[in-house]
């Protein structure tokens, strides 16, 4: 377990990477090779790349992210990024995002209407 100072530093680091990923993914499509390379570089911060995102099972991804000390909000943000990345590219990470949202809803012990709406939306697609 991390002490409070290290936990705070880790939270800031994860938040910064997620913020950068969001800005890279919320750009007009299709993504250029340079933009994909930038996304890959940010994913490396989490020990991931696009191919490992494809290859990892939902459980493996959740295990990795929890080992990296993602909190509930960060897991939700990562799920949002996966959804956005799936919209225009030839990738489908919706199942992984759904698994993340369900994990949050189940394990956080706090019901979230926002996450519940995201789960319902993904199940209806």
mmCIF file of N, CA and C in Angstrom:
data_model
loop_
_atom_site.group_PDB
_atom_site.id
_atom_site.type_symbol
_atom_site.label_atom_id
_atom_site.label_comp_id
_atom_site.label_asym_id
_atom_site.label_seq_id
_atom_site.Cartn_x
_atom_site.Cartn_y
_atom_site.Cartn_z
ATOM 1 N N UNK A 1 0.837 -1.180 0.000
ATOM 2 C CA UNK A 1 0.000 0.000 0.000
ATOM 3 C C UNK A 1 0.884 1.247 0.000
ATOM 4 N N UNK A 2 0.493 2.222 -0.750
ATOM 5 C CA UNK A 2 1.267 3.451 -0.830
ATOM 6 C C UNK A 2 0.945 4.369 0.340
ATOM 7 N N UNK A 3 1.963 5.113 0.799
ATOM 8 C CA UNK A 3 1.657 6.092 1.835
ATOM 9 C C UNK A 3 0.966 7.293 1.197
ATOM 10 N N UNK A 4 0.424 8.190 1.995
ATOM 11 C CA UNK A 4 -0.402 9.282 1.477
ATOM 12 C C UNK A 4 0.345 10.156 0.472
ATOM 13 N N UNK A 5 1.583 10.505 0.746
ATOM 14 C CA UNK A 5 2.348 11.350 -0.173
ATOM 15 C C UNK A 5 2.544 10.691 -1.522
ATOM 16 N N UNK A 6 2.930 9.410 -1.503
ATOM 17 C CA UNK A 6 3.116 8.684 -2.758
ATOM 18 C C UNK A 6 1.791 8.468 -3.471
ATOM 19 N N UNK A 7 0.725 8.226 -2.701
ATOM 20 C CA UNK A 7 -0.601 8.056 -3.292
ATOM 21 C C UNK A 7 -1.030 9.323 -4.015
ATOM 22 N N UNK A 8 -0.786 10.480 -3.388
ATOM 23 C CA UNK A 8 -1.134 11.756 -4.002
ATOM 24 C C UNK A 8 -0.330 11.999 -5.275
ATOM 25 N N UNK A 9 0.973 11.692 -5.230
ATOM 26 C CA UNK A 9 1.810 11.844 -6.425
ATOM 27 C C UNK A 9 1.343 10.922 -7.545
ATOM 28 N N UNK A 10 0.998 9.698 -7.195
ATOM 29 C CA UNK A 10 0.533 8.722 -8.180
ATOM 30 C C UNK A 10 -0.802 9.176 -8.783
ATOM 31 N N UNK A 11 -1.688 9.710 -7.962
ATOM 32 C CA UNK A 11 -2.972 10.205 -8.439
ATOM 33 C C UNK A 11 -2.760 11.344 -9.427
ATOM 34 N N UNK A 12 -1.871 12.254 -9.106
ATOM 35 C CA UNK A 12 -1.582 13.385 -9.994
ATOM 36 C C UNK A 12 -0.997 12.881 -11.310
ATOM 37 N N UNK A 13 -0.089 11.928 -11.239
ATOM 38 C CA UNK A 13 0.525 11.378 -12.454
ATOM 39 C C UNK A 13 -0.537 10.716 -13.337
ATOM 40 N N UNK A 14 -1.386 9.882 -12.736
ATOM 41 C CA UNK A 14 -2.432 9.202 -13.501
ATOM 42 C C UNK A 14 -3.392 10.227 -14.093
ATOM 43 N N UNK A 15 -3.792 11.219 -13.297
ATOM 44 C CA UNK A 15 -4.699 12.261 -13.795
ATOM 45 C C UNK A 15 -4.096 12.999 -14.993
ATOM 46 N N UNK A 16 -2.807 13.306 -14.915
ATOM 47 C CA UNK A 16 -2.160 14.014 -16.022
ATOM 48 C C UNK A 16 -2.124 13.179 -17.297
ATOM 49 N N UNK A 17 -1.830 11.895 -17.166
ATOM 50 C CA UNK A 17 -1.801 11.019 -18.340
ATOM 51 C C UNK A 17 -3.208 10.890 -18.929
ATOM 52 N N UNK A 18 -4.208 10.718 -18.064
ATOM 53 C CA UNK A 18 -5.588 10.608 -18.551
ATOM 54 C C UNK A 18 -6.029 11.889 -19.252
ATOM 55 N N UNK A 19 -5.649 13.034 -18.699
ATOM 56 C CA UNK A 19 -5.990 14.320 -19.312
ATOM 57 C C UNK A 19 -5.363 14.431 -20.706
ATOM 58 N N UNK A 20 -4.112 14.040 -20.820
ATOM 59 C CA UNK A 20 -3.430 14.085 -22.111
ATOM 60 C C UNK A 20 -4.081 13.116 -23.094
ATOM 61 N N UNK A 21 -4.400 11.910 -22.631
ATOM 62 C CA UNK A 21 -5.078 10.936 -23.503
ATOM 63 C C UNK A 21 -6.406 11.482 -24.009
ATOM 64 N N UNK A 22 -7.158 12.116 -23.127
ATOM 65 C CA UNK A 22 -8.449 12.692 -23.540
ATOM 66 C C UNK A 22 -8.259 13.712 -24.647
ATOM 67 N N UNK A 23 -7.264 14.574 -24.513
ATOM 68 C CA UNK A 23 -7.063 15.602 -25.533
ATOM 69 C C UNK A 23 -6.610 14.979 -26.848
ATOM 70 N N UNK A 24 -5.844 13.904 -26.779
ATOM 71 C CA UNK A 24 -5.383 13.245 -27.999
ATOM 72 C C UNK A 24 -6.515 12.507 -28.705
ATOM 73 N N UNK A 25 -7.422 11.940 -27.947
ATOM 74 C CA UNK A 25 -8.487 11.129 -28.529
ATOM 75 C C UNK A 25 -9.660 11.982 -28.983
ATOM 76 N N UNK A 26 -9.901 13.117 -28.333
ATOM 77 C CA UNK A 26 -10.997 13.992 -28.720
ATOM 78 C C UNK A 26 -10.553 14.965 -29.811
ATOM 79 N N UNK A 27 -10.002 14.433 -30.868
ATOM 80 C CA UNK A 27 -9.583 15.247 -32.018
ATOM 81 C C UNK A 27 -10.369 14.781 -33.229
ATOM 82 N N UNK A 28 -10.416 15.617 -34.276
ATOM 83 C CA UNK A 28 -11.119 15.175 -35.485
ATOM 84 C C UNK A 28 -10.508 13.893 -36.030
ATOM 85 N N UNK A 29 -11.355 13.019 -36.497
ATOM 86 C CA UNK A 29 -10.917 11.736 -37.033
ATOM 87 C C UNK A 29 -10.756 11.821 -38.519
ATOM 88 N N UNK A 30 -10.055 10.927 -39.156
ATOM 89 C CA UNK A 30 -9.285 9.837 -38.559
ATOM 90 C C UNK A 30 -7.980 10.347 -37.947
ATOM 91 N N UNK A 31 -7.466 9.564 -37.038
ATOM 92 C CA UNK A 31 -6.218 9.929 -36.379
ATOM 93 C C UNK A 31 -5.047 9.727 -37.327
ATOM 94 N N UNK A 32 -4.119 10.659 -37.286
ATOM 95 C CA UNK A 32 -2.902 10.511 -38.090
ATOM 96 C C UNK A 32 -1.963 9.539 -37.390
ATOM 97 N N UNK A 33 -0.941 9.119 -38.094
ATOM 98 C CA UNK A 33 0.052 8.218 -37.481
ATOM 99 C C UNK A 33 0.741 8.906 -36.303
ATOM 100 N N UNK A 34 0.971 10.205 -36.414
ATOM 101 C CA UNK A 34 1.603 10.948 -35.317
ATOM 102 C C UNK A 34 0.693 10.963 -34.092
ATOM 103 N N UNK A 35 -0.606 11.175 -34.295
ATOM 104 C CA UNK A 35 -1.539 11.183 -33.172
ATOM 105 C C UNK A 35 -1.620 9.801 -32.526
ATOM 106 N N UNK A 36 -1.637 8.752 -33.345
ATOM 107 C CA UNK A 36 -1.647 7.391 -32.788
ATOM 108 C C UNK A 36 -0.373 7.139 -31.996
ATOM 109 N N UNK A 37 0.749 7.638 -32.502
ATOM 110 C CA UNK A 37 2.017 7.484 -31.798
ATOM 111 C C UNK A 37 1.973 8.210 -30.450
ATOM 112 N N UNK A 38 1.373 9.400 -30.427
ATOM 113 C CA UNK A 38 1.230 10.146 -29.170
ATOM 114 C C UNK A 38 0.358 9.377 -28.178
ATOM 115 N N UNK A 39 -0.716 8.766 -28.678
ATOM 116 C CA UNK A 39 -1.592 7.963 -27.823
ATOM 117 C C UNK A 39 -0.822 6.773 -27.268
ATOM 118 N N UNK A 40 -0.055 6.117 -28.143
ATOM 119 C CA UNK A 40 0.770 4.973 -27.707
ATOM 120 C C UNK A 40 1.731 5.400 -26.596
ATOM 121 N N UNK A 41 2.347 6.563 -26.760
ATOM 122 C CA UNK A 41 3.310 7.046 -25.760
ATOM 123 C C UNK A 41 2.635 7.289 -24.418
ATOM 124 N N UNK A 42 1.416 7.806 -24.428
ATOM 125 C CA UNK A 42 0.691 8.020 -23.178
ATOM 126 C C UNK A 42 0.278 6.687 -22.558
ATOM 127 N N UNK A 43 -0.174 5.752 -23.380
ATOM 128 C CA UNK A 43 -0.568 4.439 -22.864
ATOM 129 C C UNK A 43 0.618 3.719 -22.229
ATOM 130 N N UNK A 44 1.829 3.973 -22.734
ATOM 131 C CA UNK A 44 3.036 3.356 -22.169
ATOM 132 C C UNK A 44 3.201 3.703 -20.689
ATOM 133 N N UNK A 45 2.700 4.876 -20.298
ATOM 134 C CA UNK A 45 2.760 5.273 -18.890
ATOM 135 C C UNK A 45 2.032 4.270 -18.001
ATOM 136 N N UNK A 46 1.080 3.540 -18.589
ATOM 137 C CA UNK A 46 0.325 2.535 -17.853
ATOM 138 C C UNK A 46 0.753 1.121 -18.224
ATOM 139 N N UNK A 47 1.858 0.998 -18.956
ATOM 140 C CA UNK A 47 2.318 -0.320 -19.372
ATOM 141 C C UNK A 47 1.441 -0.914 -20.462
ATOM 142 N N UNK A 48 0.801 -0.053 -21.236
ATOM 143 C CA UNK A 48 -0.108 -0.485 -22.295
ATOM 144 C C UNK A 48 0.303 0.086 -23.640
ATOM 145 N N UNK A 49 -0.266 -0.451 -24.679
ATOM 146 C CA UNK A 49 -0.268 0.160 -25.998
ATOM 147 C C UNK A 49 -1.574 -0.271 -26.650
ATOM 148 N N UNK A 50 -1.817 0.175 -27.854
ATOM 149 C CA UNK A 50 -3.091 -0.144 -28.500
ATOM 150 C C UNK A 50 -3.245 -1.651 -28.658
ATOM 151 N N UNK A 51 -2.188 -2.339 -29.034
ATOM 152 C CA UNK A 51 -2.282 -3.785 -29.230
ATOM 153 C C UNK A 51 -2.569 -4.525 -27.927
ATOM 154 N N UNK A 52 -1.932 -4.101 -26.835
ATOM 155 C CA UNK A 52 -2.212 -4.775 -25.567
ATOM 156 C C UNK A 52 -3.641 -4.493 -25.111
ATOM 157 N N UNK A 53 -4.155 -3.307 -25.429
ATOM 158 C CA UNK A 53 -5.561 -3.027 -25.121
ATOM 159 C C UNK A 53 -6.471 -4.002 -25.860
ATOM 160 N N UNK A 54 -6.122 -4.307 -27.085
ATOM 161 C CA UNK A 54 -6.898 -5.261 -27.879
ATOM 162 C C UNK A 54 -6.762 -6.657 -27.283
ATOM 163 N N UNK A 55 -5.534 -7.034 -26.930
ATOM 164 C CA UNK A 55 -5.244 -8.401 -26.493
ATOM 165 C C UNK A 55 -5.689 -8.712 -25.066
ATOM 166 N N UNK A 56 -5.634 -7.725 -24.177
ATOM 167 C CA UNK A 56 -5.978 -7.973 -22.777
ATOM 168 C C UNK A 56 -7.448 -8.331 -22.647
ATOM 169 N N UNK A 57 -7.716 -9.291 -21.779
ATOM 170 C CA UNK A 57 -9.114 -9.572 -21.431
ATOM 171 C C UNK A 57 -9.602 -8.422 -20.546
ATOM 172 N N UNK A 58 -10.898 -8.340 -20.369
ATOM 173 C CA UNK A 58 -11.455 -7.301 -19.496
ATOM 174 C C UNK A 58 -10.875 -7.419 -18.092
ATOM 175 N N UNK A 59 -10.776 -8.645 -17.598
ATOM 176 C CA UNK A 59 -10.264 -8.870 -16.248
ATOM 177 C C UNK A 59 -8.797 -8.470 -16.131
ATOM 178 N N UNK A 60 -8.007 -8.790 -17.161
ATOM 179 C CA UNK A 60 -6.581 -8.425 -17.133
ATOM 180 C C UNK A 60 -6.418 -6.909 -17.113
ATOM 181 N N UNK A 61 -7.237 -6.203 -17.883
ATOM 182 C CA UNK A 61 -7.158 -4.745 -17.918
ATOM 183 C C UNK A 61 -7.537 -4.160 -16.560
ATOM 184 N N UNK A 62 -8.613 -4.645 -15.978
ATOM 185 C CA UNK A 62 -9.042 -4.147 -14.665
ATOM 186 C C UNK A 62 -7.970 -4.430 -13.615
ATOM 187 N N UNK A 63 -7.400 -5.613 -13.648
ATOM 188 C CA UNK A 63 -6.339 -5.967 -12.700
ATOM 189 C C UNK A 63 -5.145 -5.026 -12.854
ATOM 190 N N UNK A 64 -4.742 -4.765 -14.094
ATOM 191 C CA UNK A 64 -3.611 -3.866 -14.329
ATOM 192 C C UNK A 64 -3.908 -2.474 -13.787
ATOM 193 N N UNK A 65 -5.066 -1.940 -14.122
ATOM 194 C CA UNK A 65 -5.396 -0.576 -13.706
ATOM 195 C C UNK A 65 -5.525 -0.459 -12.192
ATOM 196 N N UNK A 66 -6.066 -1.476 -11.538
ATOM 197 C CA UNK A 66 -6.159 -1.413 -10.074
ATOM 198 C C UNK A 66 -4.770 -1.560 -9.442
ATOM 199 N N UNK A 67 -3.904 -2.350 -10.061
ATOM 200 C CA UNK A 67 -2.526 -2.457 -9.567
ATOM 201 C C UNK A 67 -1.785 -1.132 -9.706
ATOM 202 N N UNK A 68 -2.183 -0.340 -10.697
ATOM 203 C CA UNK A 68 -1.568 0.976 -10.901
ATOM 204 C C UNK A 68 -2.190 2.040 -9.995
ATOM 205 N N UNK A 69 -3.087 1.612 -9.107
ATOM 206 C CA UNK A 69 -3.704 2.483 -8.102
ATOM 207 C C UNK A 69 -4.694 3.478 -8.699
ATOM 208 N N UNK A 70 -5.367 3.096 -9.786
ATOM 209 C CA UNK A 70 -6.429 3.939 -10.317
ATOM 210 C C UNK A 70 -7.549 3.988 -9.275
ATOM 211 N N UNK A 71 -8.082 5.180 -9.021
ATOM 212 C CA UNK A 71 -9.245 5.266 -8.149
ATOM 213 C C UNK A 71 -10.503 5.130 -9.014
ATOM 214 N N UNK A 72 -11.686 5.185 -8.393
ATOM 215 C CA UNK A 72 -12.933 4.958 -9.133
ATOM 216 C C UNK A 72 -13.118 5.982 -10.246
ATOM 217 N N UNK A 73 -12.828 7.223 -9.951
ATOM 218 C CA UNK A 73 -12.988 8.291 -10.940
ATOM 219 C C UNK A 73 -12.039 8.082 -12.125
ATOM 220 N N UNK A 74 -10.824 7.687 -11.838
ATOM 221 C CA UNK A 74 -9.848 7.459 -12.907
ATOM 222 C C UNK A 74 -10.237 6.256 -13.754
ATOM 223 N N UNK A 75 -10.771 5.216 -13.127
ATOM 224 C CA UNK A 75 -11.253 4.064 -13.896
ATOM 225 C C UNK A 75 -12.389 4.488 -14.823
ATOM 226 N N UNK A 76 -13.285 5.329 -14.313
ATOM 227 C CA UNK A 76 -14.384 5.815 -15.147
ATOM 228 C C UNK A 76 -13.853 6.652 -16.316
ATOM 229 N N UNK A 77 -12.897 7.509 -16.048
ATOM 230 C CA UNK A 77 -12.298 8.327 -17.112
ATOM 231 C C UNK A 77 -11.645 7.446 -18.171
ATOM 232 N N UNK A 78 -10.958 6.397 -17.732
ATOM 233 C CA UNK A 78 -10.318 5.496 -18.689
ATOM 234 C C UNK A 78 -11.379 4.798 -19.531
ATOM 235 N N UNK A 79 -12.486 4.399 -18.911
ATOM 236 C CA UNK A 79 -13.598 3.820 -19.658
ATOM 237 C C UNK A 79 -14.138 4.799 -20.685
ATOM 238 N N UNK A 80 -14.274 6.070 -20.291
ATOM 239 C CA UNK A 80 -14.750 7.109 -21.220
ATOM 240 C C UNK A 80 -13.802 7.261 -22.402
ATOM 241 N N UNK A 81 -12.512 7.187 -22.124
ATOM 242 C CA UNK A 81 -11.506 7.291 -23.185
ATOM 243 C C UNK A 81 -11.639 6.110 -24.146
ATOM 244 N N UNK A 82 -11.844 4.919 -23.601
ATOM 245 C CA UNK A 82 -12.013 3.733 -24.456
ATOM 246 C C UNK A 82 -13.233 3.884 -25.361
ATOM 247 N N UNK A 83 -14.326 4.418 -24.821
ATOM 248 C CA UNK A 83 -15.537 4.633 -25.617
ATOM 249 C C UNK A 83 -15.256 5.621 -26.741
ATOM 250 N N UNK A 84 -14.626 6.718 -26.401
ATOM 251 C CA UNK A 84 -14.351 7.754 -27.405
ATOM 252 C C UNK A 84 -13.399 7.227 -28.477
ATOM 253 N N UNK A 85 -12.414 6.469 -28.065
ATOM 254 C CA UNK A 85 -11.437 5.908 -28.999
ATOM 255 C C UNK A 85 -12.114 4.918 -29.946
ATOM 256 N N UNK A 86 -13.169 4.292 -29.483
ATOM 257 C CA UNK A 86 -13.886 3.300 -30.289
ATOM 258 C C UNK A 86 -14.793 3.939 -31.339
ATOM 259 N N UNK A 87 -15.133 5.189 -31.190
ATOM 260 C CA UNK A 87 -16.139 5.818 -32.056
ATOM 261 C C UNK A 87 -15.750 5.858 -33.526
ATOM 262 N N UNK A 88 -14.566 6.330 -33.826
ATOM 263 C CA UNK A 88 -14.199 6.552 -35.214
ATOM 264 C C UNK A 88 -13.095 5.643 -35.736
ATOM 265 N N UNK A 89 -12.363 5.065 -34.845
ATOM 266 C CA UNK A 89 -11.253 4.219 -35.276
ATOM 267 C C UNK A 89 -11.733 2.793 -35.495
ATOM 268 N N UNK A 90 -10.870 1.961 -35.977
ATOM 269 C CA UNK A 90 -11.202 0.559 -36.220
ATOM 270 C C UNK A 90 -10.994 -0.287 -34.976
ATOM 271 N N UNK A 91 -11.260 0.289 -33.830
ATOM 272 C CA UNK A 91 -11.091 -0.409 -32.566
ATOM 273 C C UNK A 91 -12.442 -0.465 -31.878
ATOM 274 N N UNK A 92 -12.668 -1.550 -31.159
ATOM 275 C CA UNK A 92 -13.894 -1.648 -30.391
ATOM 276 C C UNK A 92 -13.537 -2.017 -28.955
ATOM 277 N N UNK A 93 -13.489 -1.006 -28.136
ATOM 278 C CA UNK A 93 -13.163 -1.190 -26.727
ATOM 279 C C UNK A 93 -14.397 -1.022 -25.845
ATOM 280 N N UNK A 94 -15.583 -1.069 -26.458
ATOM 281 C CA UNK A 94 -16.812 -0.843 -25.690
ATOM 282 C C UNK A 94 -17.022 -1.915 -24.632
ATOM 283 N N UNK A 95 -16.682 -3.168 -24.937
ATOM 284 C CA UNK A 95 -16.825 -4.234 -23.945
ATOM 285 C C UNK A 95 -15.904 -4.005 -22.749
ATOM 286 N N UNK A 96 -14.704 -3.501 -23.024
ATOM 287 C CA UNK A 96 -13.758 -3.221 -21.944
ATOM 288 C C UNK A 96 -14.275 -2.060 -21.081
ATOM 289 N N UNK A 97 -14.820 -1.038 -21.730
ATOM 290 C CA UNK A 97 -15.382 0.086 -20.982
ATOM 291 C C UNK A 97 -16.566 -0.380 -20.140
ATOM 292 N N UNK A 98 -17.429 -1.203 -20.719
ATOM 293 C CA UNK A 98 -18.577 -1.740 -19.983
ATOM 294 C C UNK A 98 -18.099 -2.525 -18.759
ATOM 295 N N UNK A 99 -17.082 -3.354 -18.938
ATOM 296 C CA UNK A 99 -16.542 -4.130 -17.816
ATOM 297 C C UNK A 99 -15.992 -3.196 -16.729
ATOM 298 N N UNK A 100 -15.317 -2.115 -17.133
ATOM 299 C CA UNK A 100 -14.803 -1.148 -16.158
ATOM 300 C C UNK A 100 -15.946 -0.501 -15.386
ATOM 301 N N UNK A 101 -16.978 -0.049 -16.103
ATOM 302 C CA UNK A 101 -18.112 0.602 -15.448
ATOM 303 C C UNK A 101 -18.809 -0.359 -14.482
ATOM 304 N N UNK A 102 -18.997 -1.608 -14.913
ATOM 305 C CA UNK A 102 -19.644 -2.591 -14.047
ATOM 306 C C UNK A 102 -18.791 -2.883 -12.820
ATOM 307 N N UNK A 103 -17.483 -2.953 -13.012
ATOM 308 C CA UNK A 103 -16.566 -3.175 -11.897
ATOM 309 C C UNK A 103 -16.684 -2.028 -10.886
ATOM 310 N N UNK A 104 -16.697 -0.800 -11.384
ATOM 311 C CA UNK A 104 -16.812 0.367 -10.501
ATOM 312 C C UNK A 104 -18.123 0.305 -9.719
ATOM 313 N N UNK A 105 -19.205 0.061 -10.437
ATOM 314 C CA UNK A 105 -20.522 0.045 -9.814
ATOM 315 C C UNK A 105 -20.604 -1.034 -8.731
ATOM 316 N N UNK A 106 -20.005 -2.173 -9.005
ATOM 317 C CA UNK A 106 -20.066 -3.294 -8.079
ATOM 318 C C UNK A 106 -19.107 -3.133 -6.896
ATOM 319 N N UNK A 107 -17.885 -2.753 -7.170
ATOM 320 C CA UNK A 107 -16.847 -2.757 -6.148
ATOM 321 C C UNK A 107 -16.771 -1.480 -5.319
ATOM 322 N N UNK A 108 -17.246 -0.366 -5.851
ATOM 323 C CA UNK A 108 -17.126 0.888 -5.105
ATOM 324 C C UNK A 108 -18.134 0.973 -3.964
ATOM 325 N N UNK A 109 -19.137 0.124 -4.010
ATOM 326 C CA UNK A 109 -20.184 0.084 -2.976
ATOM 327 C C UNK A 109 -21.005 1.373 -2.931
ATOM 328 N N UNK A 110 -20.867 2.205 -3.973
ATOM 329 C CA UNK A 110 -21.636 3.443 -4.073
ATOM 330 C C UNK A 110 -22.335 3.429 -5.419
ATOM 331 N N UNK A 111 -23.653 3.584 -5.387
ATOM 332 C CA UNK A 111 -24.401 3.587 -6.648
ATOM 333 C C UNK A 111 -24.224 4.937 -7.325
ATOM 334 N N UNK A 112 -23.905 4.906 -8.613
ATOM 335 C CA UNK A 112 -23.731 6.120 -9.398
ATOM 336 C C UNK A 112 -24.722 6.101 -10.555
ATOM 337 N N UNK A 113 -25.588 7.099 -10.593
ATOM 338 C CA UNK A 113 -26.542 7.193 -11.698
ATOM 339 C C UNK A 113 -25.814 7.417 -13.019
ATOM 340 N N UNK A 114 -24.705 8.185 -12.977
ATOM 341 C CA UNK A 114 -23.938 8.448 -14.191
ATOM 342 C C UNK A 114 -23.349 7.174 -14.775
ATOM 343 N N UNK A 115 -22.740 6.377 -13.934
ATOM 344 C CA UNK A 115 -22.143 5.119 -14.404
ATOM 345 C C UNK A 115 -23.240 4.154 -14.827
ATOM 346 N N UNK A 116 -24.337 4.129 -14.069
ATOM 347 C CA UNK A 116 -25.456 3.259 -14.435
ATOM 348 C C UNK A 116 -26.001 3.621 -15.815
ATOM 349 N N UNK A 117 -26.073 4.913 -16.116
ATOM 350 C CA UNK A 117 -26.543 5.366 -17.430
ATOM 351 C C UNK A 117 -25.569 4.933 -18.531
ATOM 352 N N UNK A 118 -24.278 4.996 -18.243
ATOM 353 C CA UNK A 118 -23.274 4.565 -19.219
ATOM 354 C C UNK A 118 -23.395 3.061 -19.479
ATOM 355 N N UNK A 119 -23.625 2.290 -18.423
ATOM 356 C CA UNK A 119 -23.800 0.835 -18.569
ATOM 357 C C UNK A 119 -25.018 0.553 -19.422
ATOM 358 N N UNK A 120 -26.131 1.221 -19.113
ATOM 359 C CA UNK A 120 -27.371 0.994 -19.877
ATOM 360 C C UNK A 120 -27.183 1.385 -21.335
ATOM 361 N N UNK A 121 -26.493 2.481 -21.579
ATOM 362 C CA UNK A 121 -26.257 2.948 -22.947
ATOM 363 C C UNK A 121 -25.437 1.930 -23.736
ATOM 364 N N UNK A 122 -24.401 1.384 -23.114
ATOM 365 C CA UNK A 122 -23.556 0.402 -23.796
ATOM 366 C C UNK A 122 -24.294 -0.911 -24.036
ATOM 367 N N UNK A 123 -25.139 -1.292 -23.102
ATOM 368 C CA UNK A 123 -25.880 -2.540 -23.274
ATOM 369 C C UNK A 123 -26.931 -2.427 -24.369
ATOM 370 N N UNK A 124 -27.406 -1.213 -24.631
ATOM 371 C CA UNK A 124 -28.426 -1.003 -25.656
ATOM 372 C C UNK A 124 -27.854 -0.869 -27.062
ATOM 373 N N UNK A 125 -26.531 -0.816 -27.174
ATOM 374 C CA UNK A 125 -25.915 -0.646 -28.500
ATOM 375 C C UNK A 125 -25.620 -1.978 -29.134
#
